[in-house]
Amino acid sequence: MQHRHDMLDTILYWIAGTGNKDTRQIIDPDAVFHGDKIQEYSEGKSSITDLADFSQPAIPLQQLTITNLPDNHDDRLHTSESFLKLMSMASLRDLRIHVEAQRDLHHPVRAPDGSSPFSPGKYKFFNNLYVSWLAPDIAKNLQTLTLHCKDFWGWFPKMDLRRIELPQLKVLSLGRYVFSHQWQIDWFASIGKQNGSGGLEELYLHDCPILYEATHIGPFDTFDPGYPLLKSVLGIVGERETHKYPIRWHAIFSQWARSLNKLKVFHMGRSTYQNSLQDTFTKTHQDVQDKPLRQRIWYDLLEELASPCPSGPVAHSRLEHASNLEGQMTSVKFNQNRDFQMKYIKYNIERERYNAYWPWVHPGEPYECWAPEEDTVMRDDAAYEMLMDAVDSRAINHDDMSNVFNLL
């Protein structure tokens, strides 16, 4: 993990224009370099000794994509001169962050019974995003933002988006973000008030479920109800508590149909890489190691998201309800079949820990439209139809206005 942070620091060092003749440590001693710029040390590390031809002015980045980012907060990186200089660039308008989950060391065999599946560093990472990757100097200029993680996040580890202001944002993509509280629904309406149109224009939700029930170590937070206290979870000393969460998709869609009145593109479902992952593990011999397969499929997704010129159709979309306006991130193919939309999830720390998704629980049968209450699926569908009608109407009007201006 430290190697990744050091490598990222080195990359930012050059982009920010802070390169000079000082020796910078090379992260991977096995890396192959050309020329005579590598010097071997007795302890086996290598360094670049001649950096004169690397010294350059800062590159005025417009888009920055960070993939495989460790889910661990590093104060040294986020307070470094290169990081602060790069992240304060007014030219940086598009930030895409893809977080690599580091739970394999703790899950499931090595984790103590009943403990959190995550390390303390993971909680600190999400809790500090508002002062690191999404600090005010960065967030105030962003027009496009992607936040994806291989693990579910938002509820636990908690990510308080209320700390982040995105006045210029037009496009937001979230991956595996968990909805649980009313404030999350309200927050989307605060985005993009100064972006020229007055609100968020494109929203992409990749495998983002609603949490309807959670069993975790108590006590829970009394100042921000519904969230576990980190000290309780890491201390593993409290009694188990079960909490219910009343948020449902039909309530979210009904509110967004009114509050997100500038939204022209809305895609919700499962990224096609997740379907490939499931098919791969179904058809592959059981003795094949999971992790390399998961990593290869994950990297395929990252290549799509990092494409400099996103384009192309949404895969398997419900065509009559798919946004008509081609969006900024339509290279990210979605399966928008109903069984991949409007999902509900449960968190149970007491669940069998050898399950691949521990401690998350996906209720219902695979490819089933499921909800905690009998009539919720029908209500969710109806609210989704109303939201998409509003979104599609704005998209069509936008296209018509664009055609008029082109004729003038």
Short mmCIF file of C-alpha atoms in Angstrom, two decimals:
data_model
loop_
_atom_site.label_atom_id
_atom_site.label_comp_id
_atom_site.label_asym_id
_atom_site.label_seq_id
_atom_site.Cartn_x
_atom_site.Cartn_y
_atom_site.Cartn_z
CA MET A 1 0.00 0.00 0.00
CA GLN A 2 2.82 2.41 0.86
CA HIS A 3 4.38 1.70 -2.52
CA ARG A 4 1.22 2.93 -4.23
CA HIS A 5 1.19 6.14 -2.22
CA ASP A 6 4.87 6.73 -2.96
CA MET A 7 4.38 6.07 -6.65
CA LEU A 8 1.43 8.46 -6.76
CA ASP A 9 3.46 11.10 -4.95
CA THR A 10 6.22 10.74 -7.55
CA ILE A 11 3.77 11.09 -10.44
CA LEU A 12 2.18 14.18 -8.90
CA TYR A 13 5.68 15.51 -8.32
CA TRP A 14 6.31 15.66 -12.06
CA ILE A 15 2.86 16.82 -13.12
CA ALA A 16 2.93 19.70 -10.65
CA GLY A 17 6.24 20.93 -12.08
CA THR A 18 8.17 20.46 -8.85
CA GLY A 19 10.77 18.20 -10.48
CA ASN A 20 14.40 19.21 -9.90
CA LYS A 21 17.81 17.64 -9.49
CA ASP A 22 17.05 16.22 -6.06
CA THR A 23 17.13 12.44 -5.95
CA ARG A 24 13.69 10.81 -5.94
CA GLN A 25 13.34 7.20 -4.82
CA ILE A 26 12.03 4.75 -7.36
CA ILE A 27 9.17 2.75 -5.94
CA ASP A 28 9.57 -0.53 -7.76
CA PRO A 29 13.17 -1.80 -7.76
CA ASP A 30 12.20 -4.38 -10.38
CA ALA A 31 10.98 -1.77 -12.87
CA VAL A 32 12.84 -1.56 -16.18
CA PHE A 33 14.24 1.84 -17.17
CA HIS A 34 16.27 2.86 -20.22
CA GLY A 35 19.48 4.84 -20.13
CA ASP A 36 21.84 5.51 -17.25
CA LYS A 37 19.58 7.33 -14.81
CA ILE A 38 19.31 4.45 -12.34
CA GLN A 39 21.65 4.21 -9.39
CA GLU A 40 21.76 1.11 -7.19
CA TYR A 41 22.04 1.41 -3.42
CA SER A 42 23.47 -1.17 -1.06
CA GLU A 43 20.07 -1.76 0.53
CA GLY A 44 18.65 -2.79 -2.83
CA LYS A 45 16.69 0.38 -3.64
CA SER A 46 17.14 2.40 -6.80
CA SER A 47 16.88 6.10 -7.47
CA ILE A 48 17.00 8.50 -10.37
CA THR A 49 20.17 10.56 -10.21
CA ASP A 50 19.85 12.80 -13.27
CA LEU A 51 16.52 14.61 -13.31
CA ALA A 52 17.51 17.70 -15.29
CA ASP A 53 15.55 16.66 -18.36
CA PHE A 54 12.48 15.86 -16.25
CA SER A 55 12.22 19.33 -14.72
CA GLN A 56 9.36 21.17 -16.38
CA PRO A 57 6.56 23.65 -15.73
CA ALA A 58 3.34 22.36 -14.24
CA ILE A 59 1.03 20.59 -16.66
CA PRO A 60 -2.36 22.38 -16.68
CA LEU A 61 -4.45 19.25 -16.24
CA GLN A 62 -8.11 19.29 -17.17
CA GLN A 63 -8.85 15.66 -16.27
CA LEU A 64 -7.23 13.47 -13.62
CA THR A 65 -8.09 9.78 -13.26
CA ILE A 66 -6.66 7.91 -10.27
CA THR A 67 -7.19 4.15 -10.44
CA ASN A 68 -6.32 1.51 -7.88
CA LEU A 69 -6.11 4.20 -5.19
CA PRO A 70 -5.44 2.63 -1.77
CA ASP A 71 -8.31 3.16 0.67
CA ASN A 72 -5.96 4.50 3.30
CA HIS A 73 -5.42 8.16 4.20
CA ASP A 74 -1.80 9.30 3.89
CA ASP A 75 -1.10 12.66 5.55
CA ARG A 76 2.30 12.90 3.88
CA LEU A 77 0.81 12.67 0.40
CA HIS A 78 -2.06 15.07 1.02
CA THR A 79 0.16 17.72 2.59
CA SER A 80 2.97 17.47 0.04
CA GLU A 81 3.84 20.46 -2.12
CA SER A 82 3.10 18.61 -5.35
CA PHE A 83 -0.33 17.39 -4.21
CA LEU A 84 -1.41 20.81 -2.96
CA LYS A 85 -0.17 22.52 -6.11
CA LEU A 86 -1.82 20.06 -8.45
CA MET A 87 -5.12 19.98 -6.64
CA SER A 88 -5.40 23.77 -6.58
CA MET A 89 -5.11 24.06 -10.37
CA ALA A 90 -8.04 26.02 -11.74
CA SER A 91 -7.76 24.01 -14.97
CA LEU A 92 -8.68 20.71 -13.24
CA ARG A 93 -12.37 20.22 -14.01
CA ASP A 94 -12.72 16.43 -14.25
CA LEU A 95 -11.68 14.14 -11.37
CA ARG A 96 -12.26 10.37 -11.49
CA ILE A 97 -11.27 8.36 -8.43
CA HIS A 98 -11.46 4.56 -8.32
CA VAL A 99 -10.66 3.13 -4.90
CA GLU A 100 -9.12 -0.30 -4.51
CA ALA A 101 -10.55 -2.07 -1.45
CA GLN A 102 -7.95 -3.42 0.96
CA ARG A 103 -10.11 -5.88 2.84
CA ASP A 104 -8.43 -9.14 1.81
CA LEU A 105 -5.97 -8.92 4.72
CA HIS A 106 -8.83 -8.79 7.19
CA HIS A 107 -11.56 -10.78 5.48
CA PRO A 108 -12.71 -13.32 6.15
CA VAL A 109 -10.33 -15.78 7.78
CA ARG A 110 -7.95 -13.41 9.52
CA ALA A 111 -10.58 -11.09 10.97
CA PRO A 112 -11.50 -11.64 14.64
CA ASP A 113 -14.97 -13.03 15.17
CA GLY A 114 -17.60 -10.32 15.02
CA SER A 115 -15.11 -7.61 14.07
CA SER A 116 -15.26 -5.05 11.31
CA PRO A 117 -14.16 -6.35 7.89
CA PHE A 118 -12.22 -3.13 7.34
CA SER A 119 -9.02 -1.66 8.73
CA PRO A 120 -8.96 1.64 10.67
CA GLY A 121 -7.22 3.27 7.71
CA LYS A 122 -10.26 2.68 5.50
CA TYR A 123 -12.52 4.70 7.79
CA LYS A 124 -9.97 7.50 7.92
CA PHE A 125 -9.72 7.54 4.13
CA PHE A 126 -13.42 8.19 3.57
CA ASN A 127 -13.74 10.47 6.58
CA ASN A 128 -10.94 12.68 5.23
CA LEU A 129 -11.88 12.92 1.56
CA TYR A 130 -13.23 16.41 2.15
CA VAL A 131 -9.74 17.61 3.16
CA SER A 132 -7.76 15.50 0.70
CA TRP A 133 -9.00 14.58 -2.78
CA LEU A 134 -12.15 16.71 -2.45
CA ALA A 135 -10.76 19.65 -0.50
CA PRO A 136 -12.45 23.01 -1.22
CA ASP A 137 -9.70 24.18 -3.62
CA ILE A 138 -10.34 21.10 -5.76
CA ALA A 139 -14.09 20.71 -5.40
CA LYS A 140 -14.97 24.30 -6.23
CA ASN A 141 -13.83 23.94 -9.87
CA LEU A 142 -14.97 20.41 -10.70
CA GLN A 143 -17.52 19.88 -13.46
CA THR A 144 -17.23 16.08 -13.58
CA LEU A 145 -16.67 13.81 -10.59
CA THR A 146 -16.43 10.03 -10.36
CA LEU A 147 -16.24 8.26 -6.99
CA HIS A 148 -16.12 4.48 -7.26
CA CYS A 149 -15.01 1.81 -4.82
CA LYS A 150 -14.85 -1.97 -5.07
CA ASP A 151 -16.50 -2.22 -1.65
CA PHE A 152 -19.78 -0.65 -0.59
CA TRP A 153 -19.24 2.71 1.09
CA GLY A 154 -21.17 5.75 2.28
CA TRP A 155 -22.87 4.21 5.32
CA PHE A 156 -19.99 2.16 6.68
CA PRO A 157 -17.32 3.25 6.12
CA LYS A 158 -19.18 6.53 6.51
CA MET A 159 -18.74 9.24 3.91
CA ASP A 160 -20.38 12.55 4.83
CA LEU A 161 -20.97 14.30 1.52
CA ARG A 162 -22.46 17.26 3.40
CA ARG A 163 -18.88 18.42 3.97
CA ILE A 164 -18.26 18.78 0.24
CA GLU A 165 -19.48 21.68 -1.90
CA LEU A 166 -19.54 21.22 -5.67
CA PRO A 167 -20.91 24.49 -7.08
CA GLN A 168 -19.70 23.93 -10.67
CA LEU A 169 -20.46 20.21 -10.97
CA LYS A 170 -22.46 19.02 -13.96
CA VAL A 171 -21.74 15.27 -14.03
CA LEU A 172 -21.62 12.89 -11.04
CA SER A 173 -20.91 9.15 -11.12
CA LEU A 174 -21.03 7.03 -7.96
CA GLY A 175 -20.08 3.37 -7.71
CA ARG A 176 -21.31 1.14 -4.85
CA TYR A 177 -22.44 4.10 -2.80
CA VAL A 178 -24.99 3.06 -0.15
CA PHE A 179 -28.09 5.18 0.55
CA SER A 180 -29.44 5.14 4.10
CA HIS A 181 -30.42 8.66 5.23
CA GLN A 182 -32.64 11.50 4.08
CA TRP A 183 -29.80 14.02 4.04
CA GLN A 184 -28.15 12.05 1.22
CA ILE A 185 -31.18 12.53 -1.01
CA ASP A 186 -31.28 16.24 -0.18
CA TRP A 187 -27.57 16.70 -0.89
CA PHE A 188 -27.90 16.01 -4.63
CA ALA A 189 -30.07 19.09 -5.05
CA SER A 190 -27.26 21.28 -3.65
CA ILE A 191 -24.88 20.35 -6.48
CA GLY A 192 -24.04 22.60 -9.42
CA LYS A 193 -25.84 25.77 -8.43
CA GLN A 194 -23.19 27.86 -10.22
CA ASN A 195 -22.53 25.60 -13.23
CA GLY A 196 -24.45 27.69 -15.75
CA SER A 197 -27.62 25.61 -15.77
CA GLY A 198 -28.35 25.78 -12.05
CA GLY A 199 -28.12 22.13 -11.08
CA LEU A 200 -26.75 18.65 -11.70
CA GLU A 201 -27.14 17.64 -15.36
CA GLU A 202 -25.98 14.00 -15.43
CA LEU A 203 -26.14 11.33 -12.72
CA TYR A 204 -24.81 7.76 -12.94
CA LEU A 205 -25.38 5.22 -10.17
CA HIS A 206 -23.35 2.01 -10.48
CA ASP A 207 -24.64 -0.74 -8.19
CA CYS A 208 -25.77 1.74 -5.53
CA PRO A 209 -28.27 0.06 -3.15
CA ILE A 210 -30.41 1.26 -0.28
CA LEU A 211 -29.60 -0.06 3.18
CA TYR A 212 -32.85 -1.14 4.83
CA GLU A 213 -31.50 -2.97 7.91
CA ALA A 214 -28.16 -3.18 9.74
CA THR A 215 -26.87 -5.28 12.62
CA HIS A 216 -23.59 -4.03 14.01
CA ILE A 217 -21.67 -3.52 17.24
CA GLY A 218 -23.23 -0.81 19.39
CA PRO A 219 -23.75 1.69 20.65
CA PHE A 220 -24.62 3.64 17.50
CA ASP A 221 -23.97 7.36 17.12
CA THR A 222 -26.48 9.52 19.01
CA PHE A 223 -25.40 12.77 17.32
CA ASP A 224 -25.80 11.35 13.81
CA PRO A 225 -28.37 8.57 14.33
CA GLY A 226 -28.20 5.41 12.27
CA TYR A 227 -24.42 5.28 11.94
CA PRO A 228 -22.16 2.94 13.94
CA LEU A 229 -19.58 4.55 16.19
CA LEU A 230 -16.11 3.81 14.94
CA LYS A 231 -14.70 3.38 18.44
CA SER A 232 -17.37 0.80 19.22
CA VAL A 233 -16.72 -1.18 16.06
CA LEU A 234 -12.95 -1.22 16.35
CA GLY A 235 -13.10 -1.89 20.07
CA ILE A 236 -15.40 -4.90 19.63
CA VAL A 237 -16.79 -4.43 23.13
CA GLY A 238 -20.43 -3.45 22.67
CA GLU A 239 -23.62 -5.42 22.24
CA ARG A 240 -25.05 -6.04 18.79
CA GLU A 241 -27.72 -3.56 17.70
CA THR A 242 -30.17 -3.82 14.80
CA HIS A 243 -31.42 -0.66 13.11
CA LYS A 244 -34.07 -0.21 10.42
CA TYR A 245 -33.86 2.40 7.66
CA PRO A 246 -37.09 3.71 6.09
CA ILE A 247 -35.67 5.23 2.89
CA ARG A 248 -37.10 3.66 -0.28
CA TRP A 249 -36.38 4.24 -3.94
CA HIS A 250 -39.82 5.61 -4.73
CA ALA A 251 -39.27 8.37 -2.16
CA ILE A 252 -35.87 9.21 -3.66
CA PHE A 253 -37.19 9.32 -7.23
CA SER A 254 -40.24 11.37 -6.29
CA GLN A 255 -38.06 13.95 -4.58
CA TRP A 256 -35.47 14.03 -7.36
CA ALA A 257 -38.17 14.49 -10.00
CA ARG A 258 -38.89 17.81 -8.29
CA SER A 259 -35.50 18.89 -6.92
CA LEU A 260 -33.15 17.78 -9.73
CA ASN A 261 -34.93 19.89 -12.30
CA LYS A 262 -31.86 20.32 -14.52
CA LEU A 263 -31.11 16.60 -14.81
CA LYS A 264 -30.93 15.52 -18.47
CA VAL A 265 -29.15 12.14 -18.15
CA PHE A 266 -29.82 9.48 -15.53
CA HIS A 267 -28.39 5.97 -15.73
CA MET A 268 -28.83 3.44 -12.98
CA GLY A 269 -27.90 -0.21 -12.90
CA ARG A 270 -24.90 -2.45 -12.97
CA SER A 271 -21.73 -1.83 -14.94
CA THR A 272 -21.14 -4.50 -17.54
CA TYR A 273 -17.84 -5.44 -15.88
CA GLN A 274 -19.85 -6.73 -12.91
CA ASN A 275 -21.87 -9.02 -15.17
CA SER A 276 -18.63 -10.32 -16.69
CA LEU A 277 -17.26 -10.93 -13.23
CA GLN A 278 -20.26 -12.99 -12.22
CA ASP A 279 -20.17 -15.03 -15.44
CA THR A 280 -16.45 -15.60 -15.06
CA PHE A 281 -16.77 -17.02 -11.58
CA THR A 282 -19.74 -19.15 -12.56
CA LYS A 283 -17.96 -20.78 -15.48
CA THR A 284 -14.39 -20.94 -14.23
CA HIS A 285 -12.97 -24.02 -12.52
CA GLN A 286 -13.17 -23.73 -8.74
CA ASP A 287 -9.43 -24.02 -8.18
CA VAL A 288 -8.69 -20.86 -10.17
CA GLN A 289 -7.69 -18.06 -7.82
CA ASP A 290 -10.39 -15.40 -7.46
CA LYS A 291 -8.28 -12.34 -6.94
CA PRO A 292 -6.45 -12.21 -10.30
CA LEU A 293 -9.76 -12.66 -12.13
CA ARG A 294 -11.38 -9.90 -10.13
CA GLN A 295 -8.42 -7.64 -10.71
CA ARG A 296 -8.40 -8.18 -14.48
CA ILE A 297 -12.11 -7.42 -14.80
CA TRP A 298 -11.75 -4.41 -12.51
CA TYR A 299 -8.96 -3.02 -14.68
CA ASP A 300 -11.15 -3.46 -17.76
CA LEU A 301 -13.72 -1.22 -16.13
CA LEU A 302 -11.09 1.35 -15.24
CA GLU A 303 -9.97 1.53 -18.86
CA GLU A 304 -13.53 2.34 -19.89
CA LEU A 305 -13.92 5.00 -17.23
CA ALA A 306 -10.56 6.57 -18.07
CA SER A 307 -11.37 6.88 -21.76
CA PRO A 308 -10.46 10.42 -22.87
CA CYS A 309 -13.41 10.63 -25.24
CA PRO A 310 -16.40 8.85 -23.67
CA SER A 311 -18.90 7.76 -26.28
CA GLY A 312 -21.17 4.92 -27.16
CA PRO A 313 -24.55 3.50 -26.21
CA VAL A 314 -25.76 2.22 -22.89
CA ALA A 315 -25.81 -1.58 -23.01
CA HIS A 316 -28.99 -3.56 -22.31
CA SER A 317 -30.90 -0.39 -21.46
CA ARG A 318 -34.63 -0.26 -21.03
CA LEU A 319 -34.82 1.80 -24.18
CA GLU A 320 -38.15 3.40 -23.51
CA HIS A 321 -36.82 4.76 -20.23
CA ALA A 322 -33.17 5.45 -21.03
CA SER A 323 -32.01 9.06 -21.19
CA ASN A 324 -31.96 10.30 -24.77
CA LEU A 325 -29.15 12.83 -24.39
CA GLU A 326 -25.69 11.37 -24.95
CA GLY A 327 -23.84 11.98 -21.71
CA GLN A 328 -20.25 12.56 -20.70
CA MET A 329 -19.80 9.04 -19.37
CA THR A 330 -21.75 6.86 -21.76
CA SER A 331 -18.63 4.82 -22.51
CA VAL A 332 -19.37 3.22 -19.15
CA LYS A 333 -21.81 0.57 -20.28
CA PHE A 334 -24.72 -0.19 -17.99
CA ASN A 335 -27.07 -3.09 -17.70
CA GLN A 336 -30.27 -1.21 -16.95
CA ASN A 337 -32.55 -4.21 -16.79
CA ARG A 338 -34.93 -3.91 -13.86
CA ASP A 339 -33.27 -6.64 -11.82
CA PHE A 340 -30.10 -4.53 -11.67
CA GLN A 341 -31.88 -1.39 -10.55
CA MET A 342 -33.40 -0.15 -7.29
CA LYS A 343 -31.63 -2.72 -5.14
CA TYR A 344 -31.92 -3.11 -1.36
CA ILE A 345 -29.20 -4.46 0.89
CA LYS A 346 -28.72 -5.51 4.49
CA TYR A 347 -25.65 -5.35 6.74
CA ASN A 348 -25.19 -8.13 9.30
CA ILE A 349 -21.92 -8.46 11.20
CA GLU A 350 -23.17 -11.80 12.57
CA ARG A 351 -23.56 -13.33 9.13
CA GLU A 352 -21.45 -16.32 8.09
CA ARG A 353 -18.06 -14.74 7.55
CA TYR A 354 -16.92 -17.07 4.81
CA ASN A 355 -19.51 -15.60 2.45
CA ALA A 356 -17.86 -13.53 -0.27
CA TYR A 357 -19.92 -10.43 0.49
CA TRP A 358 -19.68 -10.54 4.29
CA PRO A 359 -21.05 -8.62 6.10
CA TRP A 360 -23.39 -7.41 3.34
CA VAL A 361 -26.51 -9.43 2.53
CA HIS A 362 -28.27 -9.38 -0.84
CA PRO A 363 -31.83 -10.57 -0.09
CA GLY A 364 -34.03 -12.31 -2.60
CA GLU A 365 -33.05 -14.58 -5.45
CA PRO A 366 -30.48 -13.64 -8.09
CA TYR A 367 -31.97 -11.49 -10.87
CA GLU A 368 -35.07 -10.91 -8.75
CA CYS A 369 -36.79 -7.57 -8.21
CA TRP A 370 -36.93 -7.53 -4.43
CA ALA A 371 -37.90 -4.98 -1.77
CA PRO A 372 -38.47 -5.16 1.99
CA GLU A 373 -42.24 -4.63 1.64
CA GLU A 374 -44.71 -6.30 -0.66
CA ASP A 375 -45.85 -3.21 -2.56
CA THR A 376 -42.51 -1.40 -2.65
CA VAL A 377 -41.36 -2.86 -5.99
CA MET A 378 -44.48 -1.55 -7.71
CA ARG A 379 -44.15 1.88 -6.07
CA ASP A 380 -40.46 2.06 -6.97
CA ASP A 381 -41.24 1.24 -10.60
CA ALA A 382 -43.92 3.91 -10.82
CA ALA A 383 -41.67 6.58 -9.31
CA TYR A 384 -38.82 5.60 -11.63
CA GLU A 385 -41.13 6.01 -14.64
CA MET A 386 -42.08 9.51 -13.49
CA LEU A 387 -38.46 10.54 -12.95
CA MET A 388 -37.37 9.20 -16.33
CA ASP A 389 -40.26 10.95 -18.08
CA ALA A 390 -39.07 14.24 -16.60
CA VAL A 391 -35.42 13.56 -17.45
CA ASP A 392 -36.21 12.48 -21.02
CA SER A 393 -38.40 15.52 -21.56
CA ARG A 394 -35.57 17.84 -20.57
CA ALA A 395 -33.13 15.91 -22.78
CA ILE A 396 -35.42 16.24 -25.81
CA ASN A 397 -35.93 19.96 -25.17
CA HIS A 398 -32.17 20.37 -24.85
CA ASP A 399 -31.61 18.65 -28.20
CA ASP A 400 -34.28 20.80 -29.85
CA MET A 401 -32.69 24.00 -28.53
CA SER A 402 -29.25 22.85 -29.69
CA ASN A 403 -30.61 22.24 -33.20
CA VAL A 404 -32.13 25.72 -33.26
CA PHE A 405 -28.83 27.34 -32.31
CA ASN A 406 -27.01 25.29 -34.95
CA LEU A 407 -29.36 26.64 -37.62
CA LEU A 408 -28.81 30.26 -36.61
#
